[in-house]
Amino acid sequence: MGNGMTGKGRVTIREVAERAGVSMATASRALSGNHPVPAATRARVLRAARDLDYVANAHARALVGGGRKMAAVVVRQVTSPFYAQVAEGVEAEAADRGWLCVVGATGGDAQREMEFVQLMREEGARLVILVGGVVEDDAYRERVAHYAHALDSSGARLVLCGRPAPGPDVPALVVEFDNEAGARAITGHLLSAGHRRIAFLGGLPGNTALDARVAGYRAALAEYGLPPEAAYVVDCGLGRAAGLRAMSALLEETREFTAVFAGDDMVAAGVLRAVAEAGLTVPDDISVVGYNDIPLAEDFNPPLTTVRTPAEELGRAAVRIALRDPDSAAGSHHLLGTHIVVRRSVCAPSRSCG
Amino acid sequence: MGNGMTGKGRVTIREVAERAGVSMATASRALSGNHPVPAATRARVLRAARDLDYVANAHARALVGGGRKMAAVVVRQVTSPFYAQVAEGVEAEAADRGWLCVVGATGGDAQREMEFVQLMREEGARLVILVGGVVEDDAYRERVAHYAHALDSSGARLVLCGRPAPGPDVPALVVEFDNEAGARAITGHLLSAGHRRIAFLGGLPGNTALDARVAGYRAALAEYGLPPEAAYVVDCGLGRAAGLRAMSALLEETREFTAVFAGDDMVAAGVLRAVAEAGLTVPDDISVVGYNDIPLAEDFNPPLTTVRTPAEELGRAAVRIALRDPDSAAGSHHLLGTHIVVRRSVCAPSRSCG
DNA sequence: CGACGCTGTGAAAGCGCTTTAACTTCCCTC
DNA sequence: GAGGGAAGTTAAAGCGCTTTCACAGCGTCG
């Protein structure tokens, strides 16, 4: 390497100080910029640091400095396009501020989630972002309330993305998309195309995001003067496999529906597949819409009409909001807008069905 | 919370020790398990820690303990399905060992990559995994050689996944898929189906992964006794947009090809789209194969025949290999196997062409 | 001209933890 | 019954850094 490195042992600030002919205190000030130092002195210190290939020890710094700039984002799995985008947003916004971003994948396991949050407490993360829908039961509420208080007592902030706050007095902040509005809009799109028999596939009772989508779907139906019985919700949960299975079952059972609103794009992928396997065509026989507008949605067959939820923006917003209003932000609730992306999976209800 | 927390200030091991009636040393040993402690004493300490909601300070621990269990994985972008899977594999394997995993996204920018590696040095990461193909030029070689030596001098290991080592004496370890074998196999699949005019779309000269794929493609052609001129490589780079553009251009130009080997599945997505836009059908008019088998490949239209590169396994292998053989592993090169996944985007060359 | 504030600098305290070296018991052996 | 370990425990050193506190030098104002 050709520099003055002392073998394996890391160069410390003391050596930098010695080489620059100043005290450790001055070296520290020049390096960290926490305190003004005359330009000449600073230059000498920086020079010495460069010559020695000095690398600050983040641990020592965090230990004395009390904490460190680190955010953690926790998702079910990194490979889900939606979660990946949110994580990317968090990472980007964190990086913009010089923060470190660590991501944890739980695989949907509450145990691992708890362990990870605990780890983040030990690591001194100042921001923990929990992403993704869950079924809201008592265990969930208790768990999250615990996180919130534990993190709060360590001086860290907790952000919930797309999952509910366990209570009004819990020190956590919620940032999510306006699922009800989005669902209402896309259902309206189907209705205005002439569809009246629209099934919703992908319900997951207790999951607030999906519940809100279902609510929006029902609201849109009501707005069009349809009776509550017109709503048909299949609680098959999320994922491509679930969508495939549920749609196959539905087609087996009845062909009265002219359109399907899939709970998200992966469900829609399964639905499209099921329709194709049944020898039917989208949209001629059945119109399909999804939710989230994942990157590959436009490559579906046919390209999917869906609701765009700018996931990366969600991640960025989470960081921004949490860091903006250090105190007042706690407990607040932020809703992000969405919009419809029209592609080719919807047309007017046709010849073949009701 | 109902426990004995002292407000904001974090509970330290000293308080735990006091409450348990032992010295800090004993408390530390009971908590960390680094040194045997009688069961009765240990129980008292653990009890006190629980009562106080004690959270160890990872920084202090790392400071004195010299380093910490942390791995870093660096990718171009988290939202690419392939990178996401690799990152997930790294995360999983790291989590299995109680290691922390941080991920950095560079957006393909060398500057950001350097900053991130530097940050990891400061943070004391013991394992840095650089994932993803690059164009191998002098700047690249110099950069990576620098990382390798810098990390090595901090006692950390460097793993390159799918990118070449800059030289034989550089302390880095390479783990990647056997791209040449995979490409040879899938080209063979096309050949054995009867295709003789096969174009390769998605070359990126200097990118070793793609170069290897191209080499495999040529080798397969040669094995079937075709002259070198039979190879037709379009260096359009990667990504869906690139595939769409290149394939549209190709179709504009000539229709002599009966099959297309796309550099990866995203390119294949673009190719499929281009074929559809040209009013042609896959596989009846043109057979298409991809590379990587991303999760949505089976939902392409038609479901894509491709090469499965178990990306998550790549991430896991990177961690495992790096951690297995602390010393001997340096400089070694590991090749992971792949296999063909046959779906419906290939059939015998047909009526319409060649 | 002495008191005051300012800037630049350094010695040393201490962040929370692990670990070394030393000490105390207590039990066993010769 | 004295000597030698083993087992259990502790005081204290110190990881690398930031930051207080103190002091020196010096221009400025009353």
XYZ file of N, CA, C and O in Angstrom, chain B residues 56-220:
660
model
N -27.242 -4.491 26.929
C -25.803 -4.324 26.779
C -25.500 -3.260 25.740
O -26.252 -3.082 24.795
N -24.419 -2.571 25.923
C -23.993 -1.565 24.965
C -23.014 -2.201 23.992
O -21.871 -2.489 24.327
N -23.509 -2.405 22.781
C -22.700 -3.110 21.789
C -21.410 -2.367 21.475
O -20.404 -2.973 21.133
N -21.439 -1.053 21.590
C -20.234 -0.291 21.267
C -19.139 -0.541 22.281
O -17.986 -0.762 21.927
N -19.508 -0.472 23.518
C -18.526 -0.706 24.572
C -17.957 -2.102 24.411
O -16.759 -2.332 24.518
N -18.843 -3.018 24.138
C -18.432 -4.398 23.975
C -17.447 -4.541 22.817
O -16.404 -5.177 22.940
N -17.802 -3.922 21.698
C -16.946 -4.030 20.526
C -15.615 -3.316 20.768
O -14.565 -3.751 20.314
N -15.696 -2.224 21.493
C -14.490 -1.428 21.727
C -13.445 -2.249 22.460
O -12.296 -2.339 22.056
N -13.860 -2.837 23.536
C -12.907 -3.604 24.317
C -12.663 -4.975 23.706
O -11.543 -5.477 23.723
N -13.711 -5.543 23.157
C -13.582 -6.889 22.604
C -12.844 -6.940 21.283
O -12.522 -8.008 20.795
N -12.592 -5.789 20.706
C -11.866 -5.771 19.444
C -12.725 -6.278 18.310
O -12.683 -7.437 17.950
N -13.514 -5.404 17.762
C -14.331 -5.808 16.628
C -15.677 -6.331 17.054
O -16.011 -6.376 18.224
N -16.433 -6.729 16.079
C -17.781 -7.154 16.376
C -18.260 -8.026 15.229
O -17.737 -7.989 14.127
N -19.296 -8.766 15.512
C -19.820 -9.676 14.504
C -20.737 -8.946 13.551
O -21.940 -8.878 13.757
N -20.166 -8.439 12.517
C -20.977 -7.703 11.570
C -20.508 -7.968 10.145
O -19.319 -7.933 9.864
N -21.465 -8.236 9.280
C -21.163 -8.426 7.872
C -21.851 -7.324 7.080
O -22.905 -6.844 7.474
N -21.250 -6.940 5.973
C -21.852 -5.929 5.119
C -21.992 -6.495 3.720
O -21.086 -7.159 3.222
N -23.120 -6.258 3.119
C -23.295 -6.703 1.737
C -23.600 -5.469 0.890
O -24.444 -4.652 1.242
N -22.861 -5.343 -0.178
C -22.977 -4.159 -1.019
C -23.501 -4.550 -2.386
O -22.915 -5.398 -3.060
N -24.611 -3.966 -2.773
C -25.194 -4.275 -4.074
C -25.471 -2.987 -4.829
O -25.404 -1.898 -4.268
N -25.787 -3.153 -6.088
C -26.118 -1.988 -6.888
C -27.453 -1.412 -6.409
O -27.555 -0.251 -6.059
N -28.444 -2.244 -6.379
C -29.735 -1.792 -5.852
C -30.480 -2.958 -5.226
O -30.443 -4.081 -5.722
N -31.160 -2.637 -4.149
C -31.839 -3.676 -3.396
C -33.072 -4.179 -4.126
O -33.550 -5.273 -3.881
N -33.588 -3.342 -5.014
C -34.851 -3.692 -5.647
C -34.681 -4.657 -6.808
O -35.664 -5.146 -7.335
N -33.484 -4.912 -7.204
C -33.307 -5.920 -8.230
C -33.526 -7.285 -7.575
O -32.957 -7.573 -6.535
N -34.410 -8.098 -8.184
C -34.758 -9.364 -7.540
C -33.528 -10.215 -7.233
O -33.418 -10.799 -6.162
N -32.607 -10.241 -8.161
C -31.432 -11.072 -7.963
C -30.592 -10.594 -6.783
O -30.272 -11.364 -5.881
N -30.281 -9.321 -6.752
C -29.500 -8.784 -5.643
C -30.225 -8.964 -4.320
O -29.616 -9.257 -3.296
N -31.531 -8.765 -4.376
C -32.300 -8.892 -3.145
C -32.161 -10.303 -2.588
O -32.006 -10.502 -1.385
N -32.187 -11.285 -3.491
C -32.062 -12.660 -3.017
C -30.688 -12.928 -2.428
O -30.561 -13.597 -1.406
N -29.670 -12.400 -3.077
C -28.327 -12.582 -2.535
C -28.245 -11.943 -1.150
O -27.750 -12.545 -0.193
N -28.754 -10.724 -1.065
C -28.714 -10.015 0.213
C -29.470 -10.811 1.273
O -29.025 -10.919 2.417
N -30.587 -11.376 0.871
C -31.364 -12.161 1.825
C -30.557 -13.374 2.313
O -30.591 -13.730 3.482
N -29.847 -13.994 1.391
C -29.013 -15.129 1.774
C -27.933 -14.722 2.757
O -27.692 -15.401 3.759
N -27.307 -13.615 2.492
C -26.272 -13.128 3.403
C -26.886 -12.827 4.760
O -26.367 -13.239 5.808
N -28.001 -12.142 4.714
C -28.675 -11.772 5.960
C -29.010 -13.022 6.756
O -28.763 -13.102 7.966
N -29.556 -14.011 6.080
C -29.990 -15.233 6.759
C -28.806 -15.968 7.381
O -28.840 -16.366 8.554
N -27.769 -16.103 6.595
C -26.613 -16.834 7.095
C -25.957 -16.068 8.247
O -25.492 -16.668 9.227
N -25.935 -14.750 8.122
C -25.364 -13.933 9.192
C -26.216 -14.060 10.451
O -25.695 -14.260 11.544
N -27.527 -13.952 10.265
C -28.433 -14.030 11.410
C -28.292 -15.372 12.112
O -28.324 -15.449 13.344
N -28.105 -16.426 11.329
C -27.952 -17.755 11.920
C -26.792 -17.811 12.903
O -26.783 -18.604 13.832
N -25.797 -16.979 12.654
C -24.638 -17.002 13.535
C -24.659 -15.869 14.524
O -23.655 -15.572 15.168
N -25.782 -15.168 14.574
C -25.875 -14.061 15.511
C -25.119 -12.827 15.020
O -24.824 -11.933 15.791
N -24.827 -12.800 13.750
C -24.153 -11.632 13.214
C -25.166 -10.628 12.727
O -26.290 -10.967 12.359
N -24.724 -9.393 12.709
C -25.539 -8.329 12.185
C -25.195 -8.193 10.706
O -24.069 -8.436 10.308
N -26.184 -7.803 9.919
C -25.926 -7.642 8.495
C -26.389 -6.264 8.052
O -27.543 -5.905 8.240
N -25.493 -5.501 7.488
C -25.936 -4.215 6.965
C -25.815 -4.241 5.456
O -24.912 -4.863 4.923
N -26.762 -3.621 4.793
C -26.690 -3.616 3.342
C -26.525 -2.203 2.823
O -27.094 -1.254 3.347
N -25.702 -2.086 1.815
C -25.459 -0.796 1.203
C -25.825 -0.863 -0.267
O -25.578 -1.863 -0.929
N -26.460 0.186 -0.752
C -26.790 0.243 -2.171
C -25.957 1.344 -2.798
O -25.880 2.442 -2.262
N -25.337 1.023 -3.907
C -24.437 1.998 -4.514
C -25.039 2.674 -5.727
O -24.549 3.703 -6.168
N -26.090 2.070 -6.268
C -26.632 2.611 -7.497
C -25.622 2.514 -8.635
O -25.730 3.226 -9.628
N -24.630 1.660 -8.455
C -23.633 1.477 -9.499
C -22.543 2.535 -9.489
O -21.696 2.583 -10.371
N -22.553 3.367 -8.468
C -21.604 4.469 -8.400
C -20.362 4.057 -7.594
O -20.444 3.725 -6.423
N -19.214 4.116 -8.252
C -17.970 3.705 -7.602
C -17.675 4.563 -6.371
O -17.180 4.075 -5.355
N -17.995 5.823 -6.474
C -17.768 6.736 -5.366
C -18.501 6.272 -4.111
O -17.938 6.174 -3.021
N -19.767 5.966 -4.298
C -20.557 5.528 -3.149
C -20.064 4.200 -2.628
O -20.123 3.928 -1.431
N -19.604 3.382 -3.530
C -19.072 2.093 -3.100
C -17.873 2.310 -2.193
O -17.764 1.704 -1.119
N -17.007 3.208 -2.594
C -15.823 3.480 -1.789
C -16.198 4.046 -0.431
O -15.652 3.639 0.600
N -17.124 4.973 -0.435
C -17.544 5.564 0.833
C -18.103 4.501 1.759
O -17.851 4.508 2.962
N -18.866 3.611 1.161
C -19.488 2.586 1.989
C -18.441 1.639 2.573
O -18.511 1.287 3.747
N -17.490 1.253 1.773
C -16.443 0.371 2.289
C -15.683 1.072 3.413
O -15.378 0.473 4.451
N -15.424 2.340 3.217
C -14.737 3.107 4.260
C -15.560 3.106 5.546
O -15.040 2.894 6.638
N -16.861 3.343 5.375
C -17.755 3.343 6.534
C -17.700 2.009 7.256
O -17.662 1.936 8.481
N -17.652 0.967 6.479
C -17.615 -0.368 7.086
C -16.316 -0.582 7.850
O -16.279 -1.274 8.850
N -15.257 0.024 7.358
C -14.012 -0.080 8.099
C -14.163 0.613 9.446
O -13.745 0.105 10.474
N -14.776 1.779 9.421
C -14.965 2.497 10.675
C -15.855 1.720 11.631
O -15.638 1.705 12.832
N -16.843 1.094 11.062
C -17.802 0.373 11.883
C -17.251 -0.957 12.373
O -17.868 -1.643 13.179
N -16.131 -1.334 11.836
C -15.521 -2.576 12.289
C -16.180 -3.823 11.725
O -16.194 -4.862 12.380
N -16.732 -3.732 10.525
C -17.290 -4.933 9.910
C -16.175 -5.943 9.700
O -15.051 -5.571 9.374
N -16.491 -7.189 9.896
C -15.452 -8.195 9.740
C -15.577 -8.929 8.417
O -14.783 -9.820 8.109
N -16.593 -8.580 7.671
C -16.839 -9.262 6.417
C -17.558 -8.306 5.473
O -18.629 -7.805 5.799
N -16.965 -8.059 4.344
C -17.607 -7.182 3.361
C -17.799 -7.975 2.077
O -16.848 -8.554 1.550
N -19.028 -8.024 1.614
C -19.355 -8.807 0.434
C -19.817 -7.869 -0.673
O -20.839 -7.207 -0.546
N -19.048 -7.827 -1.727
C -19.392 -6.971 -2.860
C -20.083 -7.842 -3.897
O -19.494 -8.790 -4.415
N -21.324 -7.494 -4.216
C -22.081 -8.344 -5.105
C -22.342 -7.673 -6.434
O -22.670 -6.491 -6.480
N -22.228 -8.443 -7.499
C -22.746 -7.946 -8.752
C -21.683 -7.606 -9.755
O -20.610 -7.106 -9.424
N -22.019 -7.895 -10.962
C -21.100 -7.698 -12.054
C -20.726 -6.245 -12.239
O -21.469 -5.331 -11.867
N -19.584 -6.066 -12.811
C -19.082 -4.740 -13.115
C -18.281 -4.867 -14.391
O -17.944 -5.956 -14.817
N -17.998 -3.742 -14.951
C -17.075 -3.763 -16.073
C -15.673 -3.729 -15.481
O -15.357 -2.875 -14.659
N -14.901 -4.689 -15.867
C -13.578 -4.804 -15.271
C -12.559 -3.953 -16.015
O -12.018 -4.359 -17.026
N -12.285 -2.790 -15.499
C -11.259 -1.949 -16.111
C -10.189 -1.644 -15.065
O -10.243 -2.144 -13.946
N -9.251 -0.809 -15.424
C -8.158 -0.533 -14.502
C -8.645 0.137 -13.228
O -8.205 -0.188 -12.134
N -9.571 1.071 -13.387
C -10.085 1.773 -12.211
C -10.703 0.762 -11.250
O -10.503 0.833 -10.035
N -11.421 -0.182 -11.818
C -12.047 -1.203 -10.985
C -10.991 -2.002 -10.232
O -11.082 -2.196 -9.027
N -10.001 -2.459 -10.984
C -8.976 -3.303 -10.354
C -8.269 -2.563 -9.221
O -8.065 -3.101 -8.141
N -7.964 -1.323 -9.478
C -7.259 -0.538 -8.469
C -8.113 -0.340 -7.229
O -7.670 -0.515 -6.098
N -9.374 -0.018 -7.484
C -10.308 0.226 -6.392
C -10.418 -1.003 -5.510
O -10.289 -0.929 -4.284
N -10.655 -2.136 -6.150
C -10.878 -3.350 -5.371
C -9.601 -3.805 -4.665
O -9.649 -4.275 -3.529
N -8.473 -3.622 -5.315
C -7.218 -3.969 -4.652
C -7.067 -3.104 -3.407
O -6.636 -3.584 -2.350
N -7.460 -1.860 -3.518
C -7.387 -0.975 -2.359
C -8.291 -1.474 -1.228
O -7.867 -1.579 -0.085
N -9.552 -1.781 -1.563
C -10.465 -2.324 -0.551
C -9.829 -3.507 0.142
O -9.846 -3.632 1.356
N -9.342 -4.421 -0.696
C -8.852 -5.686 -0.174
C -7.733 -5.463 0.839
O -7.758 -6.004 1.938
N -6.800 -4.611 0.473
C -5.695 -4.392 1.397
C -6.142 -3.627 2.624
O -5.738 -3.924 3.738
N -6.981 -2.645 2.405
C -7.451 -1.849 3.536
C -8.215 -2.725 4.518
O -7.974 -2.688 5.730
N -9.115 -3.526 3.996
C -9.912 -4.385 4.876
C -9.016 -5.416 5.537
O -9.152 -5.709 6.726
N -8.116 -5.944 4.767
C -7.226 -6.953 5.316
C -6.431 -6.378 6.484
O -6.260 -7.025 7.506
N -6.011 -5.141 6.336
C -5.213 -4.557 7.408
C -6.065 -4.238 8.633
O -5.553 -4.026 9.711
N -7.383 -4.191 8.454
C -8.255 -4.034 9.625
C -8.724 -5.393 10.107
O -9.604 -5.493 10.946
N -8.192 -6.435 9.520
C -8.577 -7.769 9.961
C -9.928 -8.221 9.441
O -10.543 -9.125 9.980
N -10.399 -7.591 8.368
C -11.694 -7.989 7.810
C -11.482 -8.763 6.510
O -10.440 -8.646 5.876
N -12.490 -9.522 6.127
C -12.383 -10.290 4.893
C -13.219 -9.634 3.796
O -14.267 -9.052 4.061
N -12.752 -9.796 2.590
C -13.485 -9.264 1.448
C -13.910 -10.415 0.549
O -13.098 -11.270 0.205
N -15.189 -10.433 0.198
C -15.684 -11.451 -0.719
C -16.252 -10.774 -1.953
O -17.010 -9.808 -1.834
N -15.902 -11.283 -3.102
C -16.441 -10.752 -4.350
C -17.405 -11.786 -4.920
O -17.024 -12.927 -5.159
N -18.639 -11.369 -5.096
C -19.635 -12.286 -5.647
C -19.921 -11.888 -7.077
O -20.518 -10.836 -7.327
N -19.543 -12.713 -8.005
C -19.858 -12.428 -9.392
C -19.048 -11.305 -9.971
O -19.431 -10.707 -10.970
N -17.939 -10.995 -9.360
C -17.030 -10.027 -9.966
C -15.618 -10.527 -9.745
O -15.349 -11.231 -8.779
N -14.747 -10.187 -10.643
C -13.423 -10.799 -10.612
C -12.497 -10.214 -9.564
O -12.636 -9.052 -9.180
N -11.570 -11.021 -9.109
C -10.513 -10.530 -8.234
C -9.532 -9.758 -9.092
O -9.254 -10.129 -10.224
N -9.020 -8.668 -8.559
C -8.134 -7.825 -9.359
C -6.768 -8.458 -9.607
O -6.055 -8.034 -10.502
N -6.408 -9.434 -8.837
C -5.112 -10.060 -9.065
C -4.945 -11.235 -8.138
O -5.716 -11.406 -7.202
N -3.946 -12.044 -8.401
C -3.781 -13.280 -7.641
C -3.332 -13.054 -6.200
O -3.671 -13.826 -5.312
N -2.616 -11.979 -5.946
C -2.079 -11.801 -4.603
C -2.906 -10.832 -3.776
O -2.474 -10.335 -2.750
N -4.114 -10.559 -4.261
C -4.978 -9.648 -3.523
C -5.806 -10.451 -2.525
O -6.404 -11.460 -2.902
N -5.808 -10.040 -1.268
C -6.506 -10.826 -0.251
C -8.020 -10.720 -0.347
O -8.661 -10.129 0.508
N -8.568 -11.308 -1.385
C -10.012 -11.333 -1.537
C -10.399 -12.714 -2.026
O -9.586 -13.437 -2.603
N -11.648 -13.026 -1.834
C -12.137 -14.364 -2.110
C -13.272 -14.209 -3.111
O -14.051 -13.271 -3.015
N -13.327 -15.094 -4.071
C -14.363 -14.965 -5.095
C -15.351 -16.119 -5.007
O -14.946 -17.280 -4.930
N -16.617 -15.791 -4.981
C -17.672 -16.810 -4.992
C -18.641 -16.420 -6.084
O -19.177 -15.310 -6.058
N -18.860 -17.298 -7.020
C -19.787 -16.930 -8.092
C -20.377 -18.168 -8.767
O -19.945 -19.294 -8.514
N -21.339 -17.954 -9.615
C -21.920 -19.056 -10.345
C -21.039 -19.398 -11.528
O -20.322 -18.547 -12.044
N -21.158 -20.629 -11.954
C -20.409 -21.036 -13.129
C -21.205 -20.605 -14.351
O -21.984 -21.367 -14.918
N -21.001 -19.353 -14.715
C -21.785 -18.773 -15.796
C -21.558 -19.464 -17.124
O -22.485 -19.633 -17.907
N -20.341 -19.848 -17.355
C -20.073 -20.467 -18.646
C -20.831 -21.790 -18.773
O -21.479 -22.055 -19.786
N -20.755 -22.594 -17.722
C -21.454 -23.883 -17.762
C -22.958 -23.678 -17.927
O -23.612 -24.379 -18.705
N -23.504 -22.719 -17.193
C -24.941 -22.467 -17.270
C -25.351 -22.051 -18.665
O -26.347 -22.539 -19.216
N -24.571 -21.150 -19.244
C -24.899 -20.654 -20.578
C -24.757 -21.779 -21.602
O -25.546 -21.897 -22.535
N -23.737 -22.602 -21.420
C -23.530 -23.710 -22.336
C -24.750 -24.633 -22.287
O -25.274 -25.067 -23.308
N -25.203 -24.899 -21.079
C -26.325 -25.816 -20.902
C -27.592 -25.290 -21.567
O -28.281 -26.015 -22.287
N -27.895 -24.026 -21.327
C -29.170 -23.548 -21.867
C -29.088 -23.336 -23.377
O -30.084 -23.534 -24.095
N -27.914 -22.976 -23.853
C -27.754 -22.887 -25.302
C -27.922 -24.286 -25.907
O -28.564 -24.458 -26.961
N -27.360 -25.282 -25.201
C -27.518 -26.656 -25.644
C -28.988 -27.053 -25.709
O -29.429 -27.768 -26.616
N -29.742 -26.570 -24.756
C -31.174 -26.855 -24.733
C -31.851 -26.331 -26.003
O -32.653 -27.022 -26.634
N -31.482 -25.135 -26.367
C -32.038 -24.526 -27.576
C -31.593 -25.324 -28.808
O -32.389 -25.608 -29.707
N -30.321 -25.661 -28.834
C -29.774 -26.394 -29.976
C -30.439 -27.752 -30.126
O -30.795 -28.175 -31.230
N -30.630 -28.411 -29.000
C -31.201 -29.752 -29.083
C -32.681 -29.690 -29.452
O -33.263 -30.680 -29.877
N -33.273 -28.513 -29.269
C -34.668 -28.367 -29.719
C -34.701 -28.111 -31.226
O -35.774 -28.025 -31.820
N -33.530 -27.947 -31.807
C -33.490 -27.792 -33.243
C -33.067 -26.415 -33.735
O -32.879 -26.204 -34.922
N -32.905 -25.490 -32.805
C -32.523 -24.133 -33.227
C -31.072 -24.090 -33.677
O -30.210 -24.755 -33.109
N -30.844 -23.297 -34.703
C -29.477 -23.122 -35.185
C -29.113 -21.646 -35.282
O -27.973 -21.270 -35.321
N -30.134 -20.819 -35.361
C -29.880 -19.374 -35.439
C -30.370 -18.747 -34.140
O -31.547 -18.440 -33.978
N -29.411 -18.601 -33.239
C -29.703 -18.130 -31.892
C -28.936 -16.841 -31.617
O -27.717 -16.805 -31.778
N -29.660 -15.808 -31.231
C -28.983 -14.545 -30.908
C -28.827 -14.417 -29.400
O -29.679 -14.873 -28.637
N -27.720 -13.813 -29.020
C -27.512 -13.527 -27.599
C -27.715 -12.039 -27.384
O -26.996 -11.214 -27.949
N -28.694 -11.678 -26.521
C -28.965 -10.260 -26.259
C -28.611 -9.914 -24.812
O -29.130 -10.528 -23.889
N -27.771 -8.938 -24.662
C -27.446 -8.518 -23.306
C -25.979 -8.636 -22.981
O -25.605 -8.732 -21.817
N -25.132 -8.618 -23.991
C -23.698 -8.639 -23.720
C -23.266 -7.333 -23.087
O -23.943 -6.305 -23.205
N -22.192 -7.385 -22.362
C -21.666 -6.204 -21.677
C -20.170 -6.432 -21.533
O -19.700 -6.915 -20.512
N -19.411 -6.142 -22.602
C -17.992 -6.497 -22.619
C -17.267 -5.930 -21.414
O -17.457 -4.773 -21.056
N -16.483 -6.765 -20.787
C -15.752 -6.341 -19.607
C -16.429 -6.822 -18.342
O -15.822 -6.920 -17.277
N -17.712 -7.123 -18.449
C -18.430 -7.691 -17.319
C -18.193 -9.194 -17.362
O -18.649 -9.888 -18.266
N -17.457 -9.676 -16.387
C -17.022 -11.062 -16.455
C -18.164 -12.062 -16.461
O -18.081 -13.100 -17.113
N -19.233 -11.745 -15.742
C -20.353 -12.682 -15.694
C -20.950 -12.842 -17.084
O -21.166 -13.953 -17.579
N -21.194 -11.717 -17.729
C -21.797 -11.762 -19.056
C -20.808 -12.306 -20.077
O -21.178 -13.056 -20.983
N -19.573 -11.940 -19.929
C -18.568 -12.472 -20.846
C -18.534 -13.995 -20.761
O -18.418 -14.682 -21.781
N -18.650 -14.496 -19.531
C -18.634 -15.948 -19.361
C -19.865 -16.574 -20.007
O -19.804 -17.648 -20.608
N -20.994 -15.872 -19.884
C -22.206 -16.393 -20.504
C -22.027 -16.447 -22.018
O -22.397 -17.437 -22.670
N -21.483 -15.396 -22.556
C -21.248 -15.358 -23.992
C -20.295 -16.478 -24.397
O -20.512 -17.177 -25.393
N -19.277 -16.674 -23.576
C -18.316 -17.738 -23.886
C -19.003 -19.096 -23.892
O -18.749 -19.936 -24.774
N -19.876 -19.319 -22.933
C -20.600 -20.581 -22.856
C -21.495 -20.775 -24.077
O -21.614 -21.878 -24.618
N -22.100 -19.687 -24.468
C -22.982 -19.696 -25.648
C -22.182 -20.086 -26.891
O -22.540 -21.006 -27.639
N -21.024 -19.467 -27.057
C -20.185 -19.788 -28.208
C -19.701 -21.244 -28.133
O -19.664 -21.948 -29.153
N -19.337 -21.658 -26.930
C -18.826 -23.014 -26.772
C -19.881 -24.032 -27.175
O -19.594 -25.026 -27.857
N -21.122 -23.773 -26.766
C -22.202 -24.702 -27.097
C -22.410 -24.764 -28.611
O -22.589 -25.839 -29.191
